[in-house]
Amino acid sequence: MPSSTRIGMRWANLVTLSRKIRRWRSTAASSGEDEIAACRKWMASFNPDSIPKRLCDISFSRSSGPGGQNVNKVSSKATLRIELSSLLPLLPSLLHQPLRQSRYYAPNSNALVIQADDSRKQADNAHKCFVKLHRLITETAEKVIPGETSDEQKQRVKDLQRKENETRLRAKKYQSSKKASRRKTGWDE
């Protein structure tokens, strides 16, 4: 098979794949205004205390880095582990897949593992882990859940679409008149 044919087939496969992805994105985006509205409402009420502490497993280990004798003697680094099977029922379904793609996701244990060793105190590091978990969930939600479109923005988009359509029709009419002027008008010639 010639290389140009293979390239053409690959190109066709890429085009087909991109169409499927576009179709998937459009169905995902239109997954329901009700679901998106529910996600926005959930996001407004979500706070660090919304995650039950009993679902999390916190362990402490020796920290690393500067600190001298304190680093070698005290287990101040906090590691928070939360199973996704217990966390996901508390979150909107739109957040499930992005959390699995998070840098904190451990696929072997199907859990989120977050560590903090900023402070010399265990309690501060444990609190920092919960803050990181809250920040992870809120940042993921902000990326995934689309914002509300204002009425002014909707009107602006409609105006731009109308103007684009008018410009397109004007260009078509101009092209048509240009071709019409090239045609012979009578049988006399």
PDB file of C-alpha atoms in Angstrom:
ATOM      1  CA  MET A   1       0.000   0.000   0.000  1.00  0.00           C
ATOM      2  CA  PRO A   2       1.484   3.396  -0.949  1.00  0.00           C
ATOM      3  CA  SER A   3       2.426   5.701   1.886  1.00  0.00           C
ATOM      4  CA  SER A   4       0.015   8.402   0.682  1.00  0.00           C
ATOM      5  CA  THR A   5      -2.894   5.960   1.029  1.00  0.00           C
ATOM      6  CA  ARG A   6      -1.803   5.022   4.545  1.00  0.00           C
ATOM      7  CA  ILE A   7      -1.522   8.681   5.492  1.00  0.00           C
ATOM      8  CA  GLY A   8      -4.973   9.308   4.037  1.00  0.00           C
ATOM      9  CA  MET A   9      -6.418   6.420   6.056  1.00  0.00           C
ATOM     10  CA  ARG A  10      -4.746   7.675   9.226  1.00  0.00           C
ATOM     11  CA  TRP A  11      -6.089  11.160   8.563  1.00  0.00           C
ATOM     12  CA  ALA A  12      -9.592   9.748   8.066  1.00  0.00           C
ATOM     13  CA  ASN A  13      -9.295   7.832  11.341  1.00  0.00           C
ATOM     14  CA  LEU A  14      -8.171  10.988  13.143  1.00  0.00           C
ATOM     15  CA  VAL A  15     -11.076  12.958  11.701  1.00  0.00           C
ATOM     16  CA  THR A  16     -13.528  10.247  12.770  1.00  0.00           C
ATOM     17  CA  LEU A  17     -12.001  10.140  16.240  1.00  0.00           C
ATOM     18  CA  SER A  18     -12.142  13.917  16.620  1.00  0.00           C
ATOM     19  CA  ARG A  19     -15.821  13.878  15.603  1.00  0.00           C
ATOM     20  CA  LYS A  20     -16.551  11.224  18.209  1.00  0.00           C
ATOM     21  CA  ILE A  21     -14.719  13.242  20.861  1.00  0.00           C
ATOM     22  CA  ARG A  22     -16.592  16.402  19.865  1.00  0.00           C
ATOM     23  CA  ARG A  23     -19.894  14.522  20.047  1.00  0.00           C
ATOM     24  CA  TRP A  24     -18.936  13.087  23.451  1.00  0.00           C
ATOM     25  CA  ARG A  25     -17.980  16.538  24.742  1.00  0.00           C
ATOM     26  CA  SER A  26     -21.235  18.049  23.535  1.00  0.00           C
ATOM     27  CA  THR A  27     -23.278  15.340  25.257  1.00  0.00           C
ATOM     28  CA  ALA A  28     -21.148  15.735  28.385  1.00  0.00           C
ATOM     29  CA  ALA A  29     -21.596  19.490  28.258  1.00  0.00           C
ATOM     30  CA  SER A  30     -25.330  19.105  27.800  1.00  0.00           C
ATOM     31  CA  SER A  31     -25.501  16.491  30.548  1.00  0.00           C
ATOM     32  CA  GLY A  32     -28.355  18.454  31.936  1.00  0.00           C
ATOM     33  CA  GLU A  33     -28.833  21.956  33.142  1.00  0.00           C
ATOM     34  CA  ASP A  34     -30.487  20.514  36.247  1.00  0.00           C
ATOM     35  CA  GLU A  35     -27.383  18.497  37.120  1.00  0.00           C
ATOM     36  CA  ILE A  36     -25.117  21.497  36.541  1.00  0.00           C
ATOM     37  CA  ALA A  37     -27.409  23.704  38.637  1.00  0.00           C
ATOM     38  CA  ALA A  38     -27.317  21.089  41.410  1.00  0.00           C
ATOM     39  CA  CYS A  39     -23.499  21.051  41.194  1.00  0.00           C
ATOM     40  CA  ARG A  40     -23.371  24.836  41.500  1.00  0.00           C
ATOM     41  CA  LYS A  41     -25.668  24.697  44.523  1.00  0.00           C
ATOM     42  CA  TRP A  42     -23.510  21.974  46.090  1.00  0.00           C
ATOM     43  CA  MET A  43     -20.374  24.025  45.405  1.00  0.00           C
ATOM     44  CA  ALA A  44     -21.847  27.077  47.147  1.00  0.00           C
ATOM     45  CA  SER A  45     -22.513  25.060  50.311  1.00  0.00           C
ATOM     46  CA  PHE A  46     -19.240  23.066  50.268  1.00  0.00           C
ATOM     47  CA  ASN A  47     -16.765  23.910  53.031  1.00  0.00           C
ATOM     48  CA  PRO A  48     -13.799  22.124  54.649  1.00  0.00           C
ATOM     49  CA  ASP A  49     -16.075  20.648  57.320  1.00  0.00           C
ATOM     50  CA  SER A  50     -18.280  19.009  54.661  1.00  0.00           C
ATOM     51  CA  ILE A  51     -15.862  16.088  54.441  1.00  0.00           C
ATOM     52  CA  PRO A  52     -16.413  13.771  57.421  1.00  0.00           C
ATOM     53  CA  LYS A  53     -13.160  13.236  59.321  1.00  0.00           C
ATOM     54  CA  ARG A  54     -14.113   9.616  60.048  1.00  0.00           C
ATOM     55  CA  LEU A  55     -13.721   8.754  56.336  1.00  0.00           C
ATOM     56  CA  CYS A  56     -10.088   9.843  56.383  1.00  0.00           C
ATOM     57  CA  ASP A  57      -7.149   7.852  57.633  1.00  0.00           C
ATOM     58  CA  ILE A  58      -4.355  10.077  58.953  1.00  0.00           C
ATOM     59  CA  SER A  59      -0.921   8.689  59.688  1.00  0.00           C
ATOM     60  CA  PHE A  60       2.216  10.429  60.861  1.00  0.00           C
ATOM     61  CA  SER A  61       5.795   9.750  59.865  1.00  0.00           C
ATOM     62  CA  ARG A  62       9.199  11.377  60.035  1.00  0.00           C
ATOM     63  CA  SER A  63       9.516  14.541  58.025  1.00  0.00           C
ATOM     64  CA  SER A  64      12.406  15.363  55.723  1.00  0.00           C
ATOM     65  CA  GLY A  65      14.430  18.452  54.996  1.00  0.00           C
ATOM     66  CA  PRO A  66      15.957  20.997  57.364  1.00  0.00           C
ATOM     67  CA  GLY A  67      15.080  20.954  61.024  1.00  0.00           C
ATOM     68  CA  GLY A  68      17.994  19.241  62.701  1.00  0.00           C
ATOM     69  CA  GLN A  69      17.324  17.033  65.663  1.00  0.00           C
ATOM     70  CA  ASN A  70      13.571  17.737  65.609  1.00  0.00           C
ATOM     71  CA  VAL A  71      13.205  16.170  62.147  1.00  0.00           C
ATOM     72  CA  ASN A  72      15.008  13.016  63.270  1.00  0.00           C
ATOM     73  CA  LYS A  73      13.088  12.534  66.519  1.00  0.00           C
ATOM     74  CA  VAL A  74       9.489  13.633  65.918  1.00  0.00           C
ATOM     75  CA  SER A  75       6.985  12.140  63.478  1.00  0.00           C
ATOM     76  CA  SER A  76       5.374  15.357  62.318  1.00  0.00           C
ATOM     77  CA  LYS A  77       4.649  14.676  58.627  1.00  0.00           C
ATOM     78  CA  ALA A  78       0.941  13.992  58.140  1.00  0.00           C
ATOM     79  CA  THR A  79      -0.382  11.692  55.420  1.00  0.00           C
ATOM     80  CA  LEU A  80      -4.110  11.768  54.763  1.00  0.00           C
ATOM     81  CA  ARG A  81      -5.620   8.838  52.874  1.00  0.00           C
ATOM     82  CA  ILE A  82      -9.262   8.825  51.812  1.00  0.00           C
ATOM     83  CA  GLU A  83     -10.825   6.006  49.828  1.00  0.00           C
ATOM     84  CA  LEU A  84     -12.608   7.217  46.707  1.00  0.00           C
ATOM     85  CA  SER A  85     -15.348   4.667  47.301  1.00  0.00           C
ATOM     86  CA  SER A  86     -16.290   6.573  50.466  1.00  0.00           C
ATOM     87  CA  LEU A  87     -15.621  10.095  49.124  1.00  0.00           C
ATOM     88  CA  LEU A  88     -17.338   9.963  45.716  1.00  0.00           C
ATOM     89  CA  PRO A  89     -20.897   9.433  47.039  1.00  0.00           C
ATOM     90  CA  LEU A  90     -20.558  12.805  48.787  1.00  0.00           C
ATOM     91  CA  LEU A  91     -19.546  14.614  45.567  1.00  0.00           C
ATOM     92  CA  PRO A  92     -21.408  15.426  42.332  1.00  0.00           C
ATOM     93  CA  SER A  93     -20.852  12.893  39.557  1.00  0.00           C
ATOM     94  CA  LEU A  94     -19.148  15.503  37.358  1.00  0.00           C
ATOM     95  CA  LEU A  95     -16.171  15.482  39.746  1.00  0.00           C
ATOM     96  CA  HIS A  96     -15.586  11.726  39.851  1.00  0.00           C
ATOM     97  CA  GLN A  97     -13.398  11.328  36.759  1.00  0.00           C
ATOM     98  CA  PRO A  98     -11.280  14.473  37.265  1.00  0.00           C
ATOM     99  CA  LEU A  99     -10.464  13.375  40.821  1.00  0.00           C
ATOM    100  CA  ARG A 100      -9.244  10.049  39.453  1.00  0.00           C
ATOM    101  CA  GLN A 101      -6.916  12.013  37.183  1.00  0.00           C
ATOM    102  CA  SER A 102      -5.601  14.126  40.052  1.00  0.00           C
ATOM    103  CA  ARG A 103      -1.940  14.005  41.012  1.00  0.00           C
ATOM    104  CA  TYR A 104      -3.007  12.889  44.501  1.00  0.00           C
ATOM    105  CA  TYR A 105      -4.792   9.781  43.192  1.00  0.00           C
ATOM    106  CA  ALA A 106      -3.161   6.441  44.043  1.00  0.00           C
ATOM    107  CA  PRO A 107      -4.576   3.875  41.592  1.00  0.00           C
ATOM    108  CA  ASN A 108      -3.320   0.819  43.497  1.00  0.00           C
ATOM    109  CA  SER A 109      -5.353   1.673  46.577  1.00  0.00           C
ATOM    110  CA  ASN A 110      -8.084   3.680  44.757  1.00  0.00           C
ATOM    111  CA  ALA A 111      -7.570   6.505  47.223  1.00  0.00           C
ATOM    112  CA  LEU A 112      -6.465  10.101  47.397  1.00  0.00           C
ATOM    113  CA  VAL A 113      -3.192  10.435  49.311  1.00  0.00           C
ATOM    114  CA  ILE A 114      -2.243  13.919  50.514  1.00  0.00           C
ATOM    115  CA  GLN A 115       0.862  14.762  52.540  1.00  0.00           C
ATOM    116  CA  ALA A 116       1.963  17.828  54.479  1.00  0.00           C
ATOM    117  CA  ASP A 117       5.190  18.445  56.365  1.00  0.00           C
ATOM    118  CA  ASP A 118       5.311  22.246  56.410  1.00  0.00           C
ATOM    119  CA  SER A 119       5.032  22.644  60.156  1.00  0.00           C
ATOM    120  CA  ARG A 120       6.852  21.148  63.129  1.00  0.00           C
ATOM    121  CA  LYS A 121       3.489  20.260  64.707  1.00  0.00           C
ATOM    122  CA  GLN A 122       1.424  17.195  63.855  1.00  0.00           C
ATOM    123  CA  ALA A 123      -1.897  18.983  64.318  1.00  0.00           C
ATOM    124  CA  ASP A 124      -0.928  21.784  61.922  1.00  0.00           C
ATOM    125  CA  ASN A 125       0.178  19.297  59.271  1.00  0.00           C
ATOM    126  CA  ALA A 126      -3.022  17.263  59.672  1.00  0.00           C
ATOM    127  CA  HIS A 127      -5.071  20.445  59.266  1.00  0.00           C
ATOM    128  CA  LYS A 128      -2.989  21.366  56.202  1.00  0.00           C
ATOM    129  CA  CYS A 129      -3.874  17.973  54.643  1.00  0.00           C
ATOM    130  CA  PHE A 130      -7.589  18.703  55.041  1.00  0.00           C
ATOM    131  CA  VAL A 131      -7.079  22.177  53.562  1.00  0.00           C
ATOM    132  CA  LYS A 132      -5.292  20.611  50.560  1.00  0.00           C
ATOM    133  CA  LEU A 133      -8.133  18.107  50.109  1.00  0.00           C
ATOM    134  CA  HIS A 134     -10.713  20.905  50.220  1.00  0.00           C
ATOM    135  CA  ARG A 135      -8.670  22.975  47.744  1.00  0.00           C
ATOM    136  CA  LEU A 136      -8.320  19.969  45.410  1.00  0.00           C
ATOM    137  CA  ILE A 137     -12.081  19.412  45.353  1.00  0.00           C
ATOM    138  CA  THR A 138     -12.946  23.106  44.910  1.00  0.00           C
ATOM    139  CA  GLU A 139     -10.375  23.655  42.137  1.00  0.00           C
ATOM    140  CA  THR A 140     -11.594  20.532  40.346  1.00  0.00           C
ATOM    141  CA  ALA A 141     -15.178  21.729  40.655  1.00  0.00           C
ATOM    142  CA  GLU A 142     -14.280  25.187  39.327  1.00  0.00           C
ATOM    143  CA  LYS A 143     -12.628  23.605  36.268  1.00  0.00           C
ATOM    144  CA  VAL A 144     -15.424  21.129  35.551  1.00  0.00           C
ATOM    145  CA  ILE A 145     -18.621  22.966  36.487  1.00  0.00           C
ATOM    146  CA  PRO A 146     -19.320  25.702  33.938  1.00  0.00           C
ATOM    147  CA  GLY A 147     -20.250  29.136  35.205  1.00  0.00           C
ATOM    148  CA  GLU A 148     -23.645  30.680  34.652  1.00  0.00           C
ATOM    149  CA  THR A 149     -24.068  32.752  31.519  1.00  0.00           C
ATOM    150  CA  SER A 150     -25.534  36.182  32.138  1.00  0.00           C
ATOM    151  CA  ASP A 151     -28.426  37.509  30.052  1.00  0.00           C
ATOM    152  CA  GLU A 152     -26.151  40.236  28.663  1.00  0.00           C
ATOM    153  CA  GLN A 153     -23.643  37.621  27.488  1.00  0.00           C
ATOM    154  CA  LYS A 154     -26.391  35.546  25.867  1.00  0.00           C
ATOM    155  CA  GLN A 155     -27.679  38.632  24.054  1.00  0.00           C
ATOM    156  CA  ARG A 156     -24.163  39.551  22.938  1.00  0.00           C
ATOM    157  CA  VAL A 157     -23.632  36.064  21.486  1.00  0.00           C
ATOM    158  CA  LYS A 158     -26.957  36.262  19.632  1.00  0.00           C
ATOM    159  CA  ASP A 159     -26.006  39.669  18.203  1.00  0.00           C
ATOM    160  CA  LEU A 160     -22.618  38.368  17.070  1.00  0.00           C
ATOM    161  CA  GLN A 161     -24.228  35.324  15.438  1.00  0.00           C
ATOM    162  CA  ARG A 162     -26.760  37.541  13.659  1.00  0.00           C
ATOM    163  CA  LYS A 163     -24.023  39.893  12.413  1.00  0.00           C
ATOM    164  CA  GLU A 164     -21.923  36.963  11.226  1.00  0.00           C
ATOM    165  CA  ASN A 165     -24.895  35.552   9.321  1.00  0.00           C
ATOM    166  CA  GLU A 166     -25.582  38.939   7.713  1.00  0.00           C
ATOM    167  CA  THR A 167     -21.933  39.256   6.667  1.00  0.00           C
ATOM    168  CA  ARG A 168     -21.981  35.736   5.223  1.00  0.00           C
ATOM    169  CA  LEU A 169     -25.159  36.435   3.230  1.00  0.00           C
ATOM    170  CA  ARG A 170     -23.764  39.751   1.987  1.00  0.00           C
ATOM    171  CA  ALA A 171     -20.608  37.964   0.761  1.00  0.00           C
ATOM    172  CA  LYS A 172     -22.728  35.302  -0.971  1.00  0.00           C
ATOM    173  CA  LYS A 173     -24.834  37.943  -2.724  1.00  0.00           C
ATOM    174  CA  TYR A 174     -21.716  39.808  -3.835  1.00  0.00           C
ATOM    175  CA  GLN A 175     -20.195  36.593  -5.211  1.00  0.00           C
ATOM    176  CA  SER A 176     -23.472  35.760  -6.948  1.00  0.00           C
ATOM    177  CA  SER A 177     -23.716  39.209  -8.551  1.00  0.00           C
ATOM    178  CA  LYS A 178     -20.093  38.965  -9.680  1.00  0.00           C
ATOM    179  CA  LYS A 179     -20.797  35.654 -11.416  1.00  0.00           C
ATOM    180  CA  ALA A 180     -24.048  36.978 -12.872  1.00  0.00           C
ATOM    181  CA  SER A 181     -22.210  39.911 -14.457  1.00  0.00           C
ATOM    182  CA  ARG A 182     -19.903  37.468 -16.261  1.00  0.00           C
ATOM    183  CA  ARG A 183     -22.770  35.594 -17.894  1.00  0.00           C
ATOM    184  CA  LYS A 184     -23.880  36.439 -21.380  1.00  0.00           C
ATOM    185  CA  THR A 185     -27.165  38.263 -21.253  1.00  0.00           C
ATOM    186  CA  GLY A 186     -28.526  37.716 -24.737  1.00  0.00           C
ATOM    187  CA  TRP A 187     -28.381  35.435 -27.732  1.00  0.00           C
ATOM    188  CA  ASP A 188     -27.344  38.316 -30.015  1.00  0.00           C
ATOM    189  CA  GLU A 189     -23.652  37.979 -29.565  1.00  0.00           C
TER     190      GLU A 189
END
